[in-house]
Short mmCIF file of C-alpha atoms and ligand atoms in Angstrom, two decimals:
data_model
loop_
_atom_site.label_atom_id
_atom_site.label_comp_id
_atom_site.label_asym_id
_atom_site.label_seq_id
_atom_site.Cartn_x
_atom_site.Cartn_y
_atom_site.Cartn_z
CA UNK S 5 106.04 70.72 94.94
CA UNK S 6 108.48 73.40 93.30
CA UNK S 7 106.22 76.57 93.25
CA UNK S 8 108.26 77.53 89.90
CA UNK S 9 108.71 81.20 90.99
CA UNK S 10 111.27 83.36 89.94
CA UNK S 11 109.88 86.82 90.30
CA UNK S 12 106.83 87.98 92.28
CA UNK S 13 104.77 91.47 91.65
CA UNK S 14 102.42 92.91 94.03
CA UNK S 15 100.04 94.97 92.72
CA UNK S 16 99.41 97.91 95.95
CA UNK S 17 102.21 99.57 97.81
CA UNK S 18 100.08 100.08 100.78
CA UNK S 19 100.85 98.52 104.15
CA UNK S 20 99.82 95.02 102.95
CA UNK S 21 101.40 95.03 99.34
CA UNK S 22 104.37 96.42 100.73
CA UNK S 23 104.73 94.66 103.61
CA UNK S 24 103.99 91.39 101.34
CA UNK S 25 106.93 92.81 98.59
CA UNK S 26 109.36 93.19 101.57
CA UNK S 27 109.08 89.80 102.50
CA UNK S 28 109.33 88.24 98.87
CA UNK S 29 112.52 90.25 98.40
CA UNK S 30 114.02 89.25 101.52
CA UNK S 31 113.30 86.15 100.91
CA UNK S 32 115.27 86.17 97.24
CA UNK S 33 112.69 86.69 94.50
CA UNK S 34 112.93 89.56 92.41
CA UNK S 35 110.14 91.89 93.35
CA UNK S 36 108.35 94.36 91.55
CA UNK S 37 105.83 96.72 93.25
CA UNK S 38 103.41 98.44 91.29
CA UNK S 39 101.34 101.25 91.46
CA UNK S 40 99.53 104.06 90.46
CA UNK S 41 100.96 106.67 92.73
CA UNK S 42 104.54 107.74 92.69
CA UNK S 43 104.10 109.46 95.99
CA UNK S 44 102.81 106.20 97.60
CA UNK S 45 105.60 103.78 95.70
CA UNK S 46 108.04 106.43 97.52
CA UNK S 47 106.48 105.80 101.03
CA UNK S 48 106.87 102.23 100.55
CA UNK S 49 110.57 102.23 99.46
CA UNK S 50 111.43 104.83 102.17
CA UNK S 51 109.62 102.00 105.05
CA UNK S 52 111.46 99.42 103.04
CA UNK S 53 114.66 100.77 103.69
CA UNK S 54 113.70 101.91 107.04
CA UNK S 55 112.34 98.50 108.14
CA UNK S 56 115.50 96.58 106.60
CA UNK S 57 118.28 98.78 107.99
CA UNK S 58 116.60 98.30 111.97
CA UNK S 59 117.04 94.82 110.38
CA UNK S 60 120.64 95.26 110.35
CA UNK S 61 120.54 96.99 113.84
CA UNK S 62 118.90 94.26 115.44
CA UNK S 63 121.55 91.71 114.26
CA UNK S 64 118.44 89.78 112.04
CA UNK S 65 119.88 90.50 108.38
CA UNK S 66 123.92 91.42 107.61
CA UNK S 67 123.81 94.72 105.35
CA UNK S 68 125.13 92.25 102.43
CA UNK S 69 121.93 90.84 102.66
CA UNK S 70 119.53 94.20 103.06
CA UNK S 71 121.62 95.65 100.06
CA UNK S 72 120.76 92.32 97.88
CA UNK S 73 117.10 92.66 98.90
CA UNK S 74 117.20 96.13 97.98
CA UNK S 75 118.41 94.95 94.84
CA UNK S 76 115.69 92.76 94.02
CA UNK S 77 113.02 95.24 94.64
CA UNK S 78 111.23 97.65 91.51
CA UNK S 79 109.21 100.49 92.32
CA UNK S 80 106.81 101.02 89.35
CA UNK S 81 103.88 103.37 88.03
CA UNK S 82 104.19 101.36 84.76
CA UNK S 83 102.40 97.79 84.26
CA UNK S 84 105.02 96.68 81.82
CA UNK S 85 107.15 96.44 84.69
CA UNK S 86 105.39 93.44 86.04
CA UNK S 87 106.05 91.31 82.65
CA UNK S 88 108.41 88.91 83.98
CA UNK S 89 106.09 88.10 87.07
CA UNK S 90 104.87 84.34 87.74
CA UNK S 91 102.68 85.22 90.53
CA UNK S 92 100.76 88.65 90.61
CA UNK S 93 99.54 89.65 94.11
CA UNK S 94 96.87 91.95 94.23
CA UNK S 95 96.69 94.51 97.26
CA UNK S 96 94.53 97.08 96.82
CA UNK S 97 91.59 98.38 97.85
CA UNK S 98 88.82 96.24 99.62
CA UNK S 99 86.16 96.93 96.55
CA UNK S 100 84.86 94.32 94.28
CA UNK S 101 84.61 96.05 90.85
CA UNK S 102 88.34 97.76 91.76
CA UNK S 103 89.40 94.74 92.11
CA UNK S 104 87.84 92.58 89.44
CA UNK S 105 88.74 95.40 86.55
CA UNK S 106 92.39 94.87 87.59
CA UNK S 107 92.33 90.60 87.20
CA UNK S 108 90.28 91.37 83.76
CA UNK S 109 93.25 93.32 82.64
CA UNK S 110 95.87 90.56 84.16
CA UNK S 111 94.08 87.71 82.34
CA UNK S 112 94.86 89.37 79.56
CA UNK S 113 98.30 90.18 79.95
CA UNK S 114 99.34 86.60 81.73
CA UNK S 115 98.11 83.81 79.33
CA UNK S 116 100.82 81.20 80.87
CA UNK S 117 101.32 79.32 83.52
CA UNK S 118 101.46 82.69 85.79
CA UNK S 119 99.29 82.79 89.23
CA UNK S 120 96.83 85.39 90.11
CA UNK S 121 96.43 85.98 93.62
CA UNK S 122 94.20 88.26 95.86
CA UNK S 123 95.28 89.38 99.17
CA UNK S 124 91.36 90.24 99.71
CA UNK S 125 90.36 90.31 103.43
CA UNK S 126 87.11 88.87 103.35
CA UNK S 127 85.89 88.76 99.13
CA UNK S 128 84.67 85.91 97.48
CA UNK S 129 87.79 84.34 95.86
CA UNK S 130 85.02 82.53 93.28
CA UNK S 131 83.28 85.72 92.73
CA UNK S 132 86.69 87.54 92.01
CA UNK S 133 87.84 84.66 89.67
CA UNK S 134 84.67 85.45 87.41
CA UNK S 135 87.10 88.64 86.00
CA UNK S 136 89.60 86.35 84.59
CA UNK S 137 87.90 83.80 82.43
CA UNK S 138 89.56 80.75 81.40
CA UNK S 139 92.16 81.18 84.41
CA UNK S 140 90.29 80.84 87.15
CA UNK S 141 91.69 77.46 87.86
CA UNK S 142 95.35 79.93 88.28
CA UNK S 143 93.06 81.93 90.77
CA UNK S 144 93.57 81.58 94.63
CA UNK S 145 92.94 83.69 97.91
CA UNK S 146 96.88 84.39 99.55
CA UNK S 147 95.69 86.54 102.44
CA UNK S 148 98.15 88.26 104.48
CA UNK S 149 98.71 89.46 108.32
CA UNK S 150 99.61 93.00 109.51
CA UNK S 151 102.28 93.54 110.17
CA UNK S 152 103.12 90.96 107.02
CA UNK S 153 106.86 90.55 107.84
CA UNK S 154 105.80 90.00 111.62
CA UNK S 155 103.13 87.28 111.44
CA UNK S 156 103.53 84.15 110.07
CA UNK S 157 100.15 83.26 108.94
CA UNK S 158 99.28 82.91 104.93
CA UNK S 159 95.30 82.05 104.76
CA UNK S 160 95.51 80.12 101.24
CA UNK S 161 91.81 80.18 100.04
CA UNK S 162 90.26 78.63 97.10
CA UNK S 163 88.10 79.51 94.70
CA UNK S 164 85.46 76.75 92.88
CA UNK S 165 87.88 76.52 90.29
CA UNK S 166 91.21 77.32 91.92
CA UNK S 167 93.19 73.79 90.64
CA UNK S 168 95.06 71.62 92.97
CA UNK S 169 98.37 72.70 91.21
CA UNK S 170 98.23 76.26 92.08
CA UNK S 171 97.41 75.62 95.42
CA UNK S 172 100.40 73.58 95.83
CA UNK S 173 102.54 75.95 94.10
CA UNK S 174 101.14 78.88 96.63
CA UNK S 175 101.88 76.91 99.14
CA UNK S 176 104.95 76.27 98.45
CA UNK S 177 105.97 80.31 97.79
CA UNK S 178 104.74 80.76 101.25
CA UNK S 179 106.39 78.48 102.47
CA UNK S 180 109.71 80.25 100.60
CA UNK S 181 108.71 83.44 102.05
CA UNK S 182 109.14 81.60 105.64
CA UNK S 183 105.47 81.46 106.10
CA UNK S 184 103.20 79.00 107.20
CA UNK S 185 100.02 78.60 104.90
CA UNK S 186 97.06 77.19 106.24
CA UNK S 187 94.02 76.24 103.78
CA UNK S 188 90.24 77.82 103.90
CA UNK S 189 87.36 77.78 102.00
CA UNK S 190 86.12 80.23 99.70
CA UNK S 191 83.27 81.25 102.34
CA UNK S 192 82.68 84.91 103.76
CA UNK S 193 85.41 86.23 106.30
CA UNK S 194 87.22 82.73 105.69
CA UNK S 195 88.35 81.29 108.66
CA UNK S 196 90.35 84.34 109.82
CA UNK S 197 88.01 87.69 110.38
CA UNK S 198 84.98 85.54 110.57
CA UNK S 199 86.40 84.50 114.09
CA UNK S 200 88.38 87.35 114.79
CA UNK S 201 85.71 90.46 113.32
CA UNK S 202 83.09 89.11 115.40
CA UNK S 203 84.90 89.57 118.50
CA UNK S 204 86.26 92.96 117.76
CA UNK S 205 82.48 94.13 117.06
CA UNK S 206 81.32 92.33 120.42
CA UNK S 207 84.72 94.42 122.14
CA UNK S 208 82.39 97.42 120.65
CA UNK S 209 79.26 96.45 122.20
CA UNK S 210 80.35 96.08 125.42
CA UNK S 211 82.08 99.42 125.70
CA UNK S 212 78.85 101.13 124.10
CA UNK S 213 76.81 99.27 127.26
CA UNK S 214 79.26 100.32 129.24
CA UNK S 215 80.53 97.27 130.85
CA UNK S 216 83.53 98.49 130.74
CA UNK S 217 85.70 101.59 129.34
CA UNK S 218 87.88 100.55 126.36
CA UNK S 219 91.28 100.12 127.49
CA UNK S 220 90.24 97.91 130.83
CA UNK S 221 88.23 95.91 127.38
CA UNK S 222 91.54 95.18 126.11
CA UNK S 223 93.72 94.91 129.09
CA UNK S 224 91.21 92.19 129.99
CA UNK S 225 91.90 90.40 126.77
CA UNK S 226 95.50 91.09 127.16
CA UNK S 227 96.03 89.82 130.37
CA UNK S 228 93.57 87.13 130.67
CA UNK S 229 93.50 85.60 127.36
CA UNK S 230 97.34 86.62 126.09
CA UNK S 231 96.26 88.48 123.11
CA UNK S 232 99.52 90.15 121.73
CA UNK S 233 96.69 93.46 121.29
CA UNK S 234 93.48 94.27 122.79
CA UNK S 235 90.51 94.06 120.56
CA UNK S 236 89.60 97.60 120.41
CA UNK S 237 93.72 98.49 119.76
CA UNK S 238 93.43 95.83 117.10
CA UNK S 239 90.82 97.52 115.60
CA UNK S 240 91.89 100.90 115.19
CA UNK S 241 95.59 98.95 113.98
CA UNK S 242 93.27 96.94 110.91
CA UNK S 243 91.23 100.05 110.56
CA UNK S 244 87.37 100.87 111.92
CA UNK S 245 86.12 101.08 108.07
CA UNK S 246 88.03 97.59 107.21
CA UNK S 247 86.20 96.12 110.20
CA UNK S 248 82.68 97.87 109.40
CA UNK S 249 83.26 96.45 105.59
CA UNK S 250 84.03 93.16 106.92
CA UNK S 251 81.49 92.97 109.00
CA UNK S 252 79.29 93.91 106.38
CA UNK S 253 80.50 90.99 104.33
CA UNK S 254 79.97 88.62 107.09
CA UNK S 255 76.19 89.93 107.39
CA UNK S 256 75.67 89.46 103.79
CA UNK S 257 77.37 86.46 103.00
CA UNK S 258 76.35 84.60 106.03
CA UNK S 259 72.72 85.92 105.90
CA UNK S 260 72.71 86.98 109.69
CA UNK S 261 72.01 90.00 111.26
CA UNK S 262 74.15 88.82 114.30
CA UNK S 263 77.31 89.82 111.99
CA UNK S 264 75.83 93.50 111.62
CA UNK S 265 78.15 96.21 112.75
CA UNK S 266 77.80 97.80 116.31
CA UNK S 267 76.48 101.49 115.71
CA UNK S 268 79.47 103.07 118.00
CA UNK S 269 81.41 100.89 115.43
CA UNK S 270 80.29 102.81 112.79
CA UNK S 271 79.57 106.18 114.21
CA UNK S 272 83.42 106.53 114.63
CA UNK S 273 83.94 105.79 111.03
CA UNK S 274 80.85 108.52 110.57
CA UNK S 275 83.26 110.70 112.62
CA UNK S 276 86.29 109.98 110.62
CA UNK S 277 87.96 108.16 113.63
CA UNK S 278 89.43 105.53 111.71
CA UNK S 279 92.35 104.26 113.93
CA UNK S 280 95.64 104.65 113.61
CA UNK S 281 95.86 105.58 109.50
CA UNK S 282 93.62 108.95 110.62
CA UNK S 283 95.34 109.79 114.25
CA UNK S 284 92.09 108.71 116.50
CA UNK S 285 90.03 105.60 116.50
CA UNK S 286 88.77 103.92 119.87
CA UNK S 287 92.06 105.72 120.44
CA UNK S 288 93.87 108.93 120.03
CA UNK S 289 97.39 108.49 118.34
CA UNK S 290 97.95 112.53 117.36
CA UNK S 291 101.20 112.62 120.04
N1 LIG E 328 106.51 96.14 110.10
C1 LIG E 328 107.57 95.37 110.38
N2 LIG E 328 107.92 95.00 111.62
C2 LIG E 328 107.17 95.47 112.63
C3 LIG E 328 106.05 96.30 112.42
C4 LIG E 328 105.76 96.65 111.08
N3 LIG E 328 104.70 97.42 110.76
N4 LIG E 328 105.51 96.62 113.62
C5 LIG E 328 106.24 95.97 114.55
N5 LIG E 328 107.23 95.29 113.95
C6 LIG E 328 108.24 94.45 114.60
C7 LIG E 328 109.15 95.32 115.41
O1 LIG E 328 110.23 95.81 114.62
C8 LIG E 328 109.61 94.37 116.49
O2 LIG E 328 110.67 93.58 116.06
P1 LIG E 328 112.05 93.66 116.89
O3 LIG E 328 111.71 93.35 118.30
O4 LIG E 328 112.90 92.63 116.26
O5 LIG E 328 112.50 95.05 116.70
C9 LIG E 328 108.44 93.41 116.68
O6 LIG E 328 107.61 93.58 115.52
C10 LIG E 328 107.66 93.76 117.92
O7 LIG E 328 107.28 95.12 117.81
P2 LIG E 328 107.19 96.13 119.04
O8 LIG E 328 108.16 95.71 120.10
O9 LIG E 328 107.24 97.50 118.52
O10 LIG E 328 105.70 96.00 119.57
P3 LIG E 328 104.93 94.74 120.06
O11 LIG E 328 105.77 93.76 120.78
O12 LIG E 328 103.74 95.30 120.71
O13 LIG E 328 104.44 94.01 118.70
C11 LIG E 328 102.88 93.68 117.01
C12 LIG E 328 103.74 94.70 117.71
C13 LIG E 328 103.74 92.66 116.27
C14 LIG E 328 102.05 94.45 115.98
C15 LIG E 328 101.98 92.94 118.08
O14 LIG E 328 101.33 93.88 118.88
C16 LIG E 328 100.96 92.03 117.48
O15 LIG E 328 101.24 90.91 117.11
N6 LIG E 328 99.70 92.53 117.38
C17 LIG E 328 98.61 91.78 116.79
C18 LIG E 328 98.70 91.91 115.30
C19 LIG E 328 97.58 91.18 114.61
O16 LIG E 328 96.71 90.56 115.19
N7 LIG E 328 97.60 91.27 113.27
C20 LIG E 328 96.57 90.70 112.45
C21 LIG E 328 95.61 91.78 112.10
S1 LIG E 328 94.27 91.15 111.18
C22 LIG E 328 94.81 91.20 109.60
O17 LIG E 328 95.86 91.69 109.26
C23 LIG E 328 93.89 90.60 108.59
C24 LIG E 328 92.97 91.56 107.97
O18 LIG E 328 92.23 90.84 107.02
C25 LIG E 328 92.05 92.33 108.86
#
């Protein structure tokens, strides 16, 4: 099916949104990223430009091609920036009202034919499509990996009303982007972290009954299981308050207390050790 995409906005220019916008550009559709911060759109251009020219250094992209990508990229604080889009992918914040106040607003501005797609983690792609009325059936789930022009994955989820068409059409656009989408349904964690958070939490409640300190954890999961990351390492990498809320939403959603967080999970997020983004997780990062 042709996915009927032209340009693509991401709303978040975060790791994920801007990771997501990289990829769109560099794979030819104009590309606006938008958000609130100026300071934060800066960060995301300066990685862009850092990421693309180690591009050229590695022999992966001809600076013809990084300067055309560049090209196709807008950094915006302004919403009016996005009107051209045919897909809008949200990024931002794992939060439920955050998120469903920006799709009310969206609905409002994209009356055609235009997608509206979450990059959510682990929310309800139903419960988000409540926010945008009558185009819910344009609603769909296009979760991401980290590092999002690294992993190939696209978890395509959707919601009760998500139509056929759009699902198509995403999967086509990932398939453009030179990723490989693979369907779930709209139930908690999706396929993805309801496999993969549960094992991260269980990496956690080994190492608080000490059977075994944390980095002989993941070099067992390393080494015997070929896991490009240890589970603890991948942890602090997603972020130990994206794994508590996840794990939260599996609890909840699943109605099982088996999904509740370990408590050394959460008394490092207590502490502030969130992983990488703060320095120290399971981890220390400050040299
Ligand atoms: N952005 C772009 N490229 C990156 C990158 C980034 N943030 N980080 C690493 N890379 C690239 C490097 O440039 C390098 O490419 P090159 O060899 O051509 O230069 C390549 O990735 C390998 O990087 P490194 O040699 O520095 O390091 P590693 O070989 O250890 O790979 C890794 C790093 C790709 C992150 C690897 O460790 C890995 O695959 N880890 C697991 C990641 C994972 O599981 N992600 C999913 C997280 S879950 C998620 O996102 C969902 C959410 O809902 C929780």
């Amino acid at each position: 099916m042709d996915h009927g995409i032209k340009t693509v906005a991401v709303i978040g220019s975060g790791q994920m949104g801007g990771g997501i916008a990289q990829v769109a550009a560099v794979s030819g559709f104009d590309t606006v990223v938008y958000d609130l911060s100026g300071d934060a759109l800066k960060r995301c251009k300066g990685l862009h430009d850092k990421l693309l020219s180690r591009a050229v250094e590695k022999g992966r992209m001809s600076e013809d091609d990084v300067t055309a990508a560049q090209g196709r990229l807008t950094y915006a604080d302004s919403m009016s920036a996005m009107d051209n889009a045919d897909i809008v992918i949200e990024a931002v914040v794992e939060d439920l009202d955050v998120k469903k106040k920006i799709f009310s607003g969206l609905a409002d501005k994209f009356t055609g034919n235009q997608i509206l797609a979450s990059n959510t983690s682990s929310i309800s792609i139903t419960a988000l499509a409540t926010s945008v009325g009558d185009a819910a059936d344009r609603f769909i789930g296009m979760h991401f990996f980290n590092p999002v022009p690294v992993m190939k994955l696209v978890e395509v989820i959707n919601g009760l009303a998500t139509s056929e068409e759009t699902t198509a059409r995403t999967i086509a656009l990932s398939d453009a982007m030179g990723k490989v989408a693979v369907p779930a349904n709209d139930r908690a964690g999706f396929v993805s972290n309801r496999v993969l958070m549960p094992m991260i939490n269980e990496a956690f409640y080994a190492w608080m009954e000490g059977v075994a300190e944390p980095e002989h954890i993941d070099e067992i999961m390393k080494l015997g299981m070929a896991h490009p990351m240890g589970p603890l390492r991948l942890a602090d990498f997603i972020g130990l308050d994206t794994c508590v809320h996840i794990m939260d939403v599996l609890a909840e959603g699943l109605n099982n207390d088996r999904y509740r967080a370990c408590p050394l999970l959460k008394q490092l997020v207590v502490a502030g050790r969130l992983g990488n983004k703060t320095g120290r997780g399971v981890f220390d990062y400050s040299k």
